[in-house]
Amino acid sequence: MAQGSDSNDTSYKSPSPGSRPSSSDDAKKVMRREKNRIAAQKSRMRQTLKADTLHLESENLEKENAALRKEVKRLTEEAKYLSSVLSNHEPLCTGLTPQTPDALLYSPHHSSYHHQHITVPHYQH
């Protein structure tokens, strides 16, 4: 008997259209499908983990954004208040002479009179 001529031979068989695959081909398909199933499951788990991580990061960024907006609002209100204090103080200030705005910021202006009539709350940061 020549090799490949016996129909009961379980060694290599060339696939022909419409022929039933051998049991070793079936086992390979089963193993390949099992590997693919496991890989797909791992992929879905990674996607879920990534989505959960992004969701948590999004929530944290939203909280941080809200806190920063609150701080901006507080600082804006503080700036308005300090501007009004300065506007109210300028007419009362006898130590200032007409100067440029930059010079006003750095002028040595520390008499006891000014500290007596200005009440400015101290802000802690």
Short mmCIF file of C-alpha atoms in Angstrom, two decimals:
data_model
loop_
_atom_site.label_atom_id
_atom_site.label_comp_id
_atom_site.label_asym_id
_atom_site.label_seq_id
_atom_site.Cartn_x
_atom_site.Cartn_y
_atom_site.Cartn_z
CA MET A 1 0.00 0.00 0.00
CA ALA A 2 1.34 3.42 -0.91
CA GLN A 3 1.19 6.19 1.60
CA GLY A 4 -1.91 8.36 1.17
CA SER A 5 -3.76 5.70 -0.85
CA ASP A 6 -5.52 4.14 2.14
CA SER A 7 -8.75 6.01 3.03
CA ASN A 8 -8.39 4.99 6.70
CA ASP A 9 -4.95 6.59 7.02
CA THR A 10 -5.11 9.37 9.67
CA SER A 11 -1.89 10.99 8.58
CA TYR A 12 -1.87 14.06 6.37
CA LYS A 13 -4.85 14.42 4.07
CA SER A 14 -5.01 17.17 1.53
CA PRO A 15 -8.14 19.23 2.05
CA SER A 16 -10.60 18.98 -0.74
CA PRO A 17 -13.75 21.01 -1.09
CA GLY A 18 -16.68 19.41 0.69
CA SER A 19 -14.58 16.91 2.59
CA ARG A 20 -14.97 16.56 6.35
CA PRO A 21 -11.92 17.80 8.34
CA SER A 22 -10.05 15.24 10.37
CA SER A 23 -10.26 15.04 14.16
CA SER A 24 -6.84 16.71 14.50
CA ASP A 25 -8.16 19.65 12.45
CA ASP A 26 -11.21 19.76 14.73
CA ALA A 27 -8.97 19.83 17.80
CA LYS A 28 -6.93 22.68 16.28
CA LYS A 29 -10.10 24.64 15.57
CA VAL A 30 -11.35 24.07 19.10
CA MET A 31 -8.01 25.22 20.54
CA ARG A 32 -7.91 28.25 18.24
CA ARG A 33 -11.50 29.19 19.18
CA GLU A 34 -10.72 28.78 22.88
CA LYS A 35 -7.64 31.01 22.56
CA ASN A 36 -9.69 33.54 20.62
CA ARG A 37 -12.46 33.44 23.25
CA ILE A 38 -9.94 34.06 26.04
CA ALA A 39 -8.26 36.89 24.07
CA ALA A 40 -11.64 38.51 23.40
CA GLN A 41 -12.57 38.22 27.08
CA LYS A 42 -9.27 39.85 28.12
CA SER A 43 -9.81 42.59 25.54
CA ARG A 44 -13.30 43.31 26.89
CA MET A 45 -11.93 43.42 30.45
CA ARG A 46 -9.22 45.90 29.39
CA GLN A 47 -11.82 48.06 27.63
CA THR A 48 -14.04 48.03 30.72
CA LEU A 49 -11.12 48.92 32.97
CA LYS A 50 -10.08 51.74 30.64
CA ALA A 51 -13.66 53.09 30.54
CA ASP A 52 -13.90 52.95 34.34
CA THR A 53 -10.56 54.74 34.69
CA LEU A 54 -11.61 57.46 32.23
CA HIS A 55 -14.92 57.87 34.06
CA LEU A 56 -13.16 58.36 37.41
CA GLU A 57 -10.68 60.78 35.86
CA SER A 58 -13.55 62.72 34.31
CA GLU A 59 -15.34 62.97 37.67
CA ASN A 60 -12.15 64.17 39.38
CA LEU A 61 -11.54 66.79 36.68
CA GLU A 62 -15.13 68.02 37.01
CA LYS A 63 -14.67 68.40 40.78
CA GLU A 64 -11.37 70.22 40.28
CA ASN A 65 -12.96 72.47 37.66
CA ALA A 66 -15.83 73.35 40.04
CA ALA A 67 -13.35 74.14 42.82
CA LEU A 68 -11.29 76.36 40.50
CA ARG A 69 -14.41 78.19 39.30
CA LYS A 70 -15.39 78.77 42.92
CA GLU A 71 -11.92 80.16 43.67
CA VAL A 72 -12.06 82.43 40.60
CA LYS A 73 -15.43 83.75 41.80
CA ARG A 74 -14.07 84.36 45.31
CA LEU A 75 -10.97 86.12 43.99
CA THR A 76 -13.07 88.25 41.64
CA GLU A 77 -15.26 89.32 44.55
CA GLU A 78 -12.17 90.04 46.65
CA ALA A 79 -10.70 92.15 43.83
CA LYS A 80 -13.96 94.13 43.54
CA TYR A 81 -14.02 94.67 47.30
CA LEU A 82 -10.40 95.81 47.42
CA SER A 83 -10.99 98.14 44.46
CA SER A 84 -13.93 99.72 46.27
CA VAL A 85 -11.85 100.09 49.45
CA LEU A 86 -9.13 101.78 47.42
CA SER A 87 -11.67 104.05 45.68
CA ASN A 88 -13.14 105.06 49.04
CA HIS A 89 -9.70 105.61 50.53
CA GLU A 90 -8.15 107.73 47.77
CA PRO A 91 -10.20 110.91 48.55
CA LEU A 92 -9.27 110.62 52.24
CA CYS A 93 -5.59 110.05 51.67
CA THR A 94 -3.63 113.25 52.28
CA GLY A 95 -0.23 111.65 51.84
CA LEU A 96 -0.63 111.06 48.12
CA THR A 97 0.39 113.58 45.52
CA PRO A 98 -0.68 113.20 41.89
CA GLN A 99 1.64 110.60 40.42
CA THR A 100 1.58 107.91 37.81
CA PRO A 101 -0.34 104.73 38.73
CA ASP A 102 2.90 102.71 38.87
CA ALA A 103 4.40 105.14 41.35
CA LEU A 104 1.32 104.81 43.57
CA LEU A 105 1.89 101.11 43.89
CA TYR A 106 5.43 101.53 45.16
CA SER A 107 5.30 104.82 47.06
CA PRO A 108 6.39 104.70 50.72
CA HIS A 109 3.04 105.53 52.27
CA HIS A 110 2.95 104.21 55.81
CA SER A 111 1.72 106.89 58.19
CA SER A 112 -0.32 105.81 61.20
CA TYR A 113 -3.27 107.90 59.96
CA HIS A 114 -3.85 105.59 57.01
CA HIS A 115 -3.87 102.47 59.12
CA GLN A 116 -6.43 103.96 61.49
CA HIS A 117 -9.21 104.71 59.00
CA ILE A 118 -8.95 101.72 56.67
CA THR A 119 -10.44 98.45 57.75
CA VAL A 120 -9.56 95.70 55.34
CA PRO A 121 -10.10 92.07 56.28
CA HIS A 122 -7.01 89.93 55.95
CA TYR A 123 -7.45 87.06 53.54
CA GLN A 124 -5.73 83.79 54.22
CA HIS A 125 -4.73 81.54 51.30
#
